[in-house]
Amino acid sequence: AECRLNEDNYSLEAALELGGVSLGALEAALCSVVIEAGGERLVKTLGMTQCTKALEALIKATYGALFEYLVRRVNGCIASGVELQADTSGRTADDSFGAASVAETAAFIAVLDIFGFESFDTNSFEQLCINYTNESLQQQFNRFVFKLEQAEYEREGISWKFIEFPDNQNILDLIDKRHTGILSVLDEQCIQAFNSDQSFAKSLYDKHCDKGGAAGTAAFAANNGQKVRGMFN
């Protein structure tokens, strides 16, 4: 069935005004897709599921743009009284994200939260990306604070007691290792035609559920019933 925006939705008028778009433009963006092939341009209407995904993508993009705008504004306020230097594009630091092009004497906000791997009853792809980012930052922290510092002590012959710390490289390998990592498998599945959630799950089973798999380790566990439903322990 053809999908259309609900003009009776009380939020629609505000969304159009704040987004600076017309009803027709927003409906076209969310409810159809343009396919160009052989010099021809075809407009294909989307189903309810696809329209919902398009709406979710728009919401996420809007949230990201708003977040960056707020960071620019905050950094611009902190740099008050400091001359803002134009970057190579001709924009000021207030326009170009952060205080990178602000004079070095300007203050700035730097927030780093690297601890905490969140797990909910239902975990989305976005949550995986958040946790992956946290784990990457943790690995960077470990590398500079523990690994490199201790290597420096050894080179200089400094007497010290080795500090044990948890190494999360196995988690990063599980997510981003070439050919076998979750993200690599997902990229491969997206490139190939006619793949599905089930084929993606099966590929992960083959690589990670058996120690003899491509990854060489058993990162996941799943019985036959779970595999049929695309689930993991």
PDB file of C-alpha atoms in Angstrom:
ATOM      1  CA  ALA A   1       0.000   0.000   0.000  1.00  0.00           C
ATOM      2  CA  GLU A   2       1.189   3.510  -0.818  1.00  0.00           C
ATOM      3  CA  CYS A   3       2.343   5.476   2.218  1.00  0.00           C
ATOM      4  CA  ARG A   4       1.656   9.158   2.781  1.00  0.00           C
ATOM      5  CA  LEU A   5       2.242  11.589   5.613  1.00  0.00           C
ATOM      6  CA  ASN A   6      -0.655  11.962   8.012  1.00  0.00           C
ATOM      7  CA  GLU A   7      -1.689  15.596   7.567  1.00  0.00           C
ATOM      8  CA  ASP A   8      -3.770  15.399  10.749  1.00  0.00           C
ATOM      9  CA  ASN A   9      -0.687  14.718  12.880  1.00  0.00           C
ATOM     10  CA  TYR A  10      -0.375  17.641  15.299  1.00  0.00           C
ATOM     11  CA  SER A  11       3.450  17.572  15.042  1.00  0.00           C
ATOM     12  CA  LEU A  12       3.572  17.814  11.248  1.00  0.00           C
ATOM     13  CA  GLU A  13       3.182  21.598  10.967  1.00  0.00           C
ATOM     14  CA  ALA A  14       5.948  22.234  13.510  1.00  0.00           C
ATOM     15  CA  ALA A  15       8.238  19.713  11.785  1.00  0.00           C
ATOM     16  CA  LEU A  16       7.749  21.418   8.413  1.00  0.00           C
ATOM     17  CA  GLU A  17       8.372  24.873   9.869  1.00  0.00           C
ATOM     18  CA  LEU A  18      11.483  23.903  11.833  1.00  0.00           C
ATOM     19  CA  GLY A  19      12.858  21.826   8.957  1.00  0.00           C
ATOM     20  CA  GLY A  20      12.207  24.590   6.448  1.00  0.00           C
ATOM     21  CA  VAL A  21      10.599  22.175   3.985  1.00  0.00           C
ATOM     22  CA  SER A  22       7.238  21.810   2.301  1.00  0.00           C
ATOM     23  CA  LEU A  23       4.811  18.971   2.866  1.00  0.00           C
ATOM     24  CA  GLY A  24       5.449  17.649  -0.627  1.00  0.00           C
ATOM     25  CA  ALA A  25       9.233  17.672  -0.207  1.00  0.00           C
ATOM     26  CA  LEU A  26       9.131  15.855   3.133  1.00  0.00           C
ATOM     27  CA  GLU A  27       6.627  13.306   1.825  1.00  0.00           C
ATOM     28  CA  ALA A  28       8.770  12.653  -1.243  1.00  0.00           C
ATOM     29  CA  ALA A  29      11.883  12.190   0.904  1.00  0.00           C
ATOM     30  CA  LEU A  30      10.257   9.783   3.356  1.00  0.00           C
ATOM     31  CA  CYS A  31       7.771   7.906   1.197  1.00  0.00           C
ATOM     32  CA  SER A  32       9.613   7.375  -2.094  1.00  0.00           C
ATOM     33  CA  VAL A  33      13.009   6.677  -3.568  1.00  0.00           C
ATOM     34  CA  VAL A  34      14.475   7.824  -6.885  1.00  0.00           C
ATOM     35  CA  ILE A  35      16.212   5.183  -8.989  1.00  0.00           C
ATOM     36  CA  GLU A  36      18.346   6.208 -11.962  1.00  0.00           C
ATOM     37  CA  ALA A  37      19.314   3.546 -14.476  1.00  0.00           C
ATOM     38  CA  GLY A  38      20.113   3.661 -18.162  1.00  0.00           C
ATOM     39  CA  GLY A  39      19.563   7.387 -18.314  1.00  0.00           C
ATOM     40  CA  GLU A  40      16.023   7.023 -16.971  1.00  0.00           C
ATOM     41  CA  ARG A  41      14.727   8.309 -13.646  1.00  0.00           C
ATOM     42  CA  LEU A  42      12.158   6.184 -11.822  1.00  0.00           C
ATOM     43  CA  VAL A  43      10.321   7.185  -8.653  1.00  0.00           C
ATOM     44  CA  LYS A  44       9.370   4.186  -6.535  1.00  0.00           C
ATOM     45  CA  THR A  45       6.975   4.454  -3.595  1.00  0.00           C
ATOM     46  CA  LEU A  46       8.014   2.809  -0.340  1.00  0.00           C
ATOM     47  CA  GLY A  47       6.082   0.496   1.947  1.00  0.00           C
ATOM     48  CA  MET A  48       5.289   1.183   5.583  1.00  0.00           C
ATOM     49  CA  THR A  49       8.409  -0.564   6.926  1.00  0.00           C
ATOM     50  CA  GLN A  50      10.725   1.292   4.553  1.00  0.00           C
ATOM     51  CA  CYS A  51       9.041   4.634   5.290  1.00  0.00           C
ATOM     52  CA  THR A  52       9.442   4.026   9.010  1.00  0.00           C
ATOM     53  CA  LYS A  53      13.164   3.335   8.523  1.00  0.00           C
ATOM     54  CA  ALA A  54      13.504   6.515   6.458  1.00  0.00           C
ATOM     55  CA  LEU A  55      11.805   8.489   9.233  1.00  0.00           C
ATOM     56  CA  GLU A  56      14.125   6.996  11.844  1.00  0.00           C
ATOM     57  CA  ALA A  57      17.159   7.888   9.709  1.00  0.00           C
ATOM     58  CA  LEU A  58      15.911  11.478   9.400  1.00  0.00           C
ATOM     59  CA  ILE A  59      15.388  11.732  13.166  1.00  0.00           C
ATOM     60  CA  LYS A  60      18.913  10.441  13.844  1.00  0.00           C
ATOM     61  CA  ALA A  61      20.453  12.816  11.290  1.00  0.00           C
ATOM     62  CA  THR A  62      18.536  15.733  12.783  1.00  0.00           C
ATOM     63  CA  TYR A  63      19.662  14.796  16.286  1.00  0.00           C
ATOM     64  CA  GLY A  64      23.295  14.586  15.129  1.00  0.00           C
ATOM     65  CA  ALA A  65      23.132  17.955  13.370  1.00  0.00           C
ATOM     66  CA  LEU A  66      21.505  19.570  16.409  1.00  0.00           C
ATOM     67  CA  PHE A  67      24.145  18.127  18.730  1.00  0.00           C
ATOM     68  CA  GLU A  68      26.973  19.506  16.582  1.00  0.00           C
ATOM     69  CA  TYR A  69      25.224  22.877  16.394  1.00  0.00           C
ATOM     70  CA  LEU A  70      24.973  23.053  20.194  1.00  0.00           C
ATOM     71  CA  VAL A  71      28.668  22.175  20.558  1.00  0.00           C
ATOM     72  CA  ARG A  72      29.575  24.945  18.113  1.00  0.00           C
ATOM     73  CA  ARG A  73      27.413  27.425  19.998  1.00  0.00           C
ATOM     74  CA  VAL A  74      28.842  26.442  23.403  1.00  0.00           C
ATOM     75  CA  ASN A  75      32.416  26.666  22.145  1.00  0.00           C
ATOM     76  CA  GLY A  76      31.584  29.973  20.509  1.00  0.00           C
ATOM     77  CA  CYS A  77      30.310  31.334  23.833  1.00  0.00           C
ATOM     78  CA  ILE A  78      33.369  30.088  25.714  1.00  0.00           C
ATOM     79  CA  ALA A  79      35.619  31.782  23.151  1.00  0.00           C
ATOM     80  CA  SER A  80      33.824  35.096  23.730  1.00  0.00           C
ATOM     81  CA  GLY A  81      36.241  38.003  23.517  1.00  0.00           C
ATOM     82  CA  VAL A  82      38.779  35.948  21.544  1.00  0.00           C
ATOM     83  CA  GLU A  83      39.275  36.678  17.892  1.00  0.00           C
ATOM     84  CA  LEU A  84      37.775  33.912  15.756  1.00  0.00           C
ATOM     85  CA  GLN A  85      40.005  33.079  12.833  1.00  0.00           C
ATOM     86  CA  ALA A  86      38.500  31.991   9.518  1.00  0.00           C
ATOM     87  CA  ASP A  87      39.280  28.474   8.358  1.00  0.00           C
ATOM     88  CA  THR A  88      40.149  27.437   4.796  1.00  0.00           C
ATOM     89  CA  SER A  89      36.497  27.402   3.772  1.00  0.00           C
ATOM     90  CA  GLY A  90      36.067  31.015   4.850  1.00  0.00           C
ATOM     91  CA  ARG A  91      33.833  30.146   7.806  1.00  0.00           C
ATOM     92  CA  THR A  92      34.539  31.227  11.357  1.00  0.00           C
ATOM     93  CA  ALA A  93      35.149  28.754  14.148  1.00  0.00           C
ATOM     94  CA  ASP A  94      31.594  29.374  15.311  1.00  0.00           C
ATOM     95  CA  ASP A  95      30.361  28.008  11.971  1.00  0.00           C
ATOM     96  CA  SER A  96      32.836  25.196  11.446  1.00  0.00           C
ATOM     97  CA  PHE A  97      32.463  23.026  14.546  1.00  0.00           C
ATOM     98  CA  GLY A  98      34.416  23.578  17.700  1.00  0.00           C
ATOM     99  CA  ALA A  99      37.351  25.737  18.631  1.00  0.00           C
ATOM    100  CA  ALA A 100      39.939  24.164  16.334  1.00  0.00           C
ATOM    101  CA  SER A 101      40.383  27.413  14.404  1.00  0.00           C
ATOM    102  CA  VAL A 102      40.035  29.654  17.463  1.00  0.00           C
ATOM    103  CA  ALA A 103      43.138  31.327  18.835  1.00  0.00           C
ATOM    104  CA  GLU A 104      45.076  28.980  21.114  1.00  0.00           C
ATOM    105  CA  THR A 105      44.263  31.068  24.183  1.00  0.00           C
ATOM    106  CA  ALA A 106      40.547  30.275  23.883  1.00  0.00           C
ATOM    107  CA  ALA A 107      38.946  27.839  26.307  1.00  0.00           C
ATOM    108  CA  PHE A 108      37.011  24.846  25.043  1.00  0.00           C
ATOM    109  CA  ILE A 109      34.939  21.929  26.329  1.00  0.00           C
ATOM    110  CA  ALA A 110      36.382  18.419  26.084  1.00  0.00           C
ATOM    111  CA  VAL A 111      34.281  15.598  27.529  1.00  0.00           C
ATOM    112  CA  LEU A 112      35.622  12.047  27.492  1.00  0.00           C
ATOM    113  CA  ASP A 113      33.499   9.225  28.893  1.00  0.00           C
ATOM    114  CA  ILE A 114      35.165   5.924  28.076  1.00  0.00           C
ATOM    115  CA  PHE A 115      33.967   3.612  30.831  1.00  0.00           C
ATOM    116  CA  GLY A 116      30.808   1.563  30.772  1.00  0.00           C
ATOM    117  CA  PHE A 117      29.629  -1.036  28.276  1.00  0.00           C
ATOM    118  CA  GLU A 118      25.854  -0.670  28.302  1.00  0.00           C
ATOM    119  CA  SER A 119      23.563  -3.642  27.769  1.00  0.00           C
ATOM    120  CA  PHE A 120      19.769  -3.387  27.702  1.00  0.00           C
ATOM    121  CA  ASP A 121      16.960  -5.891  27.301  1.00  0.00           C
ATOM    122  CA  THR A 122      16.795  -4.822  23.647  1.00  0.00           C
ATOM    123  CA  ASN A 123      20.042  -3.539  22.121  1.00  0.00           C
ATOM    124  CA  SER A 124      19.925  -1.692  18.795  1.00  0.00           C
ATOM    125  CA  PHE A 125      22.633  -1.260  16.175  1.00  0.00           C
ATOM    126  CA  GLU A 126      23.188   2.233  17.560  1.00  0.00           C
ATOM    127  CA  GLN A 127      23.941   0.747  20.971  1.00  0.00           C
ATOM    128  CA  LEU A 128      26.524  -1.542  19.385  1.00  0.00           C
ATOM    129  CA  CYS A 129      28.193   1.507  17.807  1.00  0.00           C
ATOM    130  CA  ILE A 130      28.170   3.349  21.139  1.00  0.00           C
ATOM    131  CA  ASN A 131      29.746   0.401  22.931  1.00  0.00           C
ATOM    132  CA  TYR A 132      32.281  -0.049  20.125  1.00  0.00           C
ATOM    133  CA  THR A 133      33.295   3.596  20.477  1.00  0.00           C
ATOM    134  CA  ASN A 134      33.684   3.200  24.237  1.00  0.00           C
ATOM    135  CA  GLU A 135      35.803   0.085  23.808  1.00  0.00           C
ATOM    136  CA  SER A 136      37.992   1.826  21.196  1.00  0.00           C
ATOM    137  CA  LEU A 137      38.553   4.760  23.543  1.00  0.00           C
ATOM    138  CA  GLN A 138      39.341   2.362  26.377  1.00  0.00           C
ATOM    139  CA  GLN A 139      41.926   0.611  24.194  1.00  0.00           C
ATOM    140  CA  GLN A 140      43.470   3.976  23.300  1.00  0.00           C
ATOM    141  CA  PHE A 141      43.608   4.892  26.981  1.00  0.00           C
ATOM    142  CA  ASN A 142      45.218   1.554  27.862  1.00  0.00           C
ATOM    143  CA  ARG A 143      47.744   1.903  25.066  1.00  0.00           C
ATOM    144  CA  PHE A 144      49.015   5.332  26.067  1.00  0.00           C
ATOM    145  CA  VAL A 145      48.692   5.097  29.841  1.00  0.00           C
ATOM    146  CA  PHE A 146      49.847   1.521  30.371  1.00  0.00           C
ATOM    147  CA  LYS A 147      51.454  -0.105  27.339  1.00  0.00           C
ATOM    148  CA  LEU A 148      53.576   2.766  26.002  1.00  0.00           C
ATOM    149  CA  GLU A 149      54.503   4.135  29.422  1.00  0.00           C
ATOM    150  CA  GLN A 150      55.639   0.764  30.683  1.00  0.00           C
ATOM    151  CA  ALA A 151      57.581   0.151  27.489  1.00  0.00           C
ATOM    152  CA  GLU A 152      59.295   3.505  28.065  1.00  0.00           C
ATOM    153  CA  TYR A 153      60.198   2.485  31.614  1.00  0.00           C
ATOM    154  CA  GLU A 154      61.781  -0.706  30.307  1.00  0.00           C
ATOM    155  CA  ARG A 155      63.840   1.161  27.712  1.00  0.00           C
ATOM    156  CA  GLU A 156      65.113   3.604  30.336  1.00  0.00           C
ATOM    157  CA  GLY A 157      65.842   0.864  32.886  1.00  0.00           C
ATOM    158  CA  ILE A 158      63.511   2.375  35.476  1.00  0.00           C
ATOM    159  CA  SER A 159      62.686   0.092  38.390  1.00  0.00           C
ATOM    160  CA  TRP A 160      58.935  -0.388  38.529  1.00  0.00           C
ATOM    161  CA  LYS A 161      56.276  -2.965  39.203  1.00  0.00           C
ATOM    162  CA  PHE A 162      54.335  -4.138  36.159  1.00  0.00           C
ATOM    163  CA  ILE A 163      50.709  -3.010  36.255  1.00  0.00           C
ATOM    164  CA  GLU A 164      48.165  -5.593  35.224  1.00  0.00           C
ATOM    165  CA  PHE A 165      45.213  -4.223  33.282  1.00  0.00           C
ATOM    166  CA  PRO A 166      42.377  -5.788  31.297  1.00  0.00           C
ATOM    167  CA  ASP A 167      43.081  -5.791  27.559  1.00  0.00           C
ATOM    168  CA  ASN A 168      39.903  -5.486  25.477  1.00  0.00           C
ATOM    169  CA  GLN A 169      41.550  -6.178  22.110  1.00  0.00           C
ATOM    170  CA  ASN A 170      39.480  -9.365  21.747  1.00  0.00           C
ATOM    171  CA  ILE A 171      36.288  -7.280  21.914  1.00  0.00           C
ATOM    172  CA  LEU A 172      37.552  -4.879  19.252  1.00  0.00           C
ATOM    173  CA  ASP A 173      38.557  -7.823  17.052  1.00  0.00           C
ATOM    174  CA  LEU A 174      35.077  -9.256  17.436  1.00  0.00           C
ATOM    175  CA  ILE A 175      33.544  -6.010  16.203  1.00  0.00           C
ATOM    176  CA  ASP A 176      35.947  -4.613  13.630  1.00  0.00           C
ATOM    177  CA  LYS A 177      38.515  -7.238  12.624  1.00  0.00           C
ATOM    178  CA  ARG A 178      38.868  -7.522   8.875  1.00  0.00           C
ATOM    179  CA  HIS A 179      36.858 -10.344   7.263  1.00  0.00           C
ATOM    180  CA  THR A 180      35.529 -11.786  10.545  1.00  0.00           C
ATOM    181  CA  GLY A 181      34.420  -8.785  12.631  1.00  0.00           C
ATOM    182  CA  ILE A 182      30.715  -8.026  13.014  1.00  0.00           C
ATOM    183  CA  LEU A 183      30.975  -4.760  11.062  1.00  0.00           C
ATOM    184  CA  SER A 184      33.013  -6.393   8.285  1.00  0.00           C
ATOM    185  CA  VAL A 185      30.457  -9.169   7.982  1.00  0.00           C
ATOM    186  CA  LEU A 186      27.663  -6.594   7.894  1.00  0.00           C
ATOM    187  CA  ASP A 187      29.416  -4.653   5.109  1.00  0.00           C
ATOM    188  CA  GLU A 188      29.787  -7.866   3.136  1.00  0.00           C
ATOM    189  CA  GLN A 189      26.132  -8.732   3.603  1.00  0.00           C
ATOM    190  CA  CYS A 190      25.019  -5.248   2.507  1.00  0.00           C
ATOM    191  CA  ILE A 191      27.074  -5.391  -0.693  1.00  0.00           C
ATOM    192  CA  GLN A 192      25.753  -8.765  -1.804  1.00  0.00           C
ATOM    193  CA  ALA A 193      22.266  -8.984  -3.259  1.00  0.00           C
ATOM    194  CA  PHE A 194      19.342 -10.829  -1.646  1.00  0.00           C
ATOM    195  CA  ASN A 195      20.854 -11.052   1.822  1.00  0.00           C
ATOM    196  CA  SER A 196      18.685 -10.812   4.924  1.00  0.00           C
ATOM    197  CA  ASP A 197      18.836 -10.625   8.704  1.00  0.00           C
ATOM    198  CA  GLN A 198      18.915 -14.413   8.761  1.00  0.00           C
ATOM    199  CA  SER A 199      21.853 -14.666   6.331  1.00  0.00           C
ATOM    200  CA  PHE A 200      23.722 -12.076   8.415  1.00  0.00           C
ATOM    201  CA  ALA A 201      23.095 -14.078  11.588  1.00  0.00           C
ATOM    202  CA  LYS A 202      24.164 -17.311   9.855  1.00  0.00           C
ATOM    203  CA  SER A 203      27.414 -15.721   8.757  1.00  0.00           C
ATOM    204  CA  LEU A 204      28.119 -14.724  12.366  1.00  0.00           C
ATOM    205  CA  TYR A 205      27.284 -18.258  13.526  1.00  0.00           C
ATOM    206  CA  ASP A 206      29.762 -19.682  11.017  1.00  0.00           C
ATOM    207  CA  LYS A 207      32.537 -17.320  12.064  1.00  0.00           C
ATOM    208  CA  HIS A 208      32.022 -17.000  15.807  1.00  0.00           C
ATOM    209  CA  CYS A 209      29.875 -19.779  17.277  1.00  0.00           C
ATOM    210  CA  ASP A 210      32.379 -22.575  16.793  1.00  0.00           C
ATOM    211  CA  LYS A 211      36.048 -22.516  17.704  1.00  0.00           C
ATOM    212  CA  GLY A 212      36.768 -24.062  14.343  1.00  0.00           C
ATOM    213  CA  GLY A 213      35.101 -21.156  12.542  1.00  0.00           C
ATOM    214  CA  ALA A 214      36.797 -18.461  10.508  1.00  0.00           C
ATOM    215  CA  ALA A 215      37.497 -16.310  13.555  1.00  0.00           C
ATOM    216  CA  GLY A 216      39.122 -19.197  15.428  1.00  0.00           C
ATOM    217  CA  THR A 217      37.271 -18.407  18.647  1.00  0.00           C
ATOM    218  CA  ALA A 218      33.778 -18.980  20.002  1.00  0.00           C
ATOM    219  CA  ALA A 219      32.551 -15.477  20.844  1.00  0.00           C
ATOM    220  CA  PHE A 220      28.863 -16.400  20.661  1.00  0.00           C
ATOM    221  CA  ALA A 221      26.754 -19.347  21.655  1.00  0.00           C
ATOM    222  CA  ALA A 222      23.472 -20.418  20.100  1.00  0.00           C
ATOM    223  CA  ASN A 223      21.530 -23.649  20.082  1.00  0.00           C
ATOM    224  CA  ASN A 224      19.694 -24.930  17.021  1.00  0.00           C
ATOM    225  CA  GLY A 225      16.412 -23.348  18.075  1.00  0.00           C
ATOM    226  CA  GLN A 226      18.054 -19.963  18.531  1.00  0.00           C
ATOM    227  CA  LYS A 227      19.791 -20.229  15.178  1.00  0.00           C
ATOM    228  CA  VAL A 228      16.447 -20.758  13.450  1.00  0.00           C
ATOM    229  CA  ARG A 229      15.216 -17.486  14.983  1.00  0.00           C
ATOM    230  CA  GLY A 230      18.483 -15.609  14.422  1.00  0.00           C
ATOM    231  CA  MET A 231      19.229 -15.330  18.141  1.00  0.00           C
ATOM    232  CA  PHE A 232      22.327 -15.671  20.339  1.00  0.00           C
ATOM    233  CA  ASN A 233      23.037 -16.457  23.972  1.00  0.00           C
TER     234      ASN A 233
END
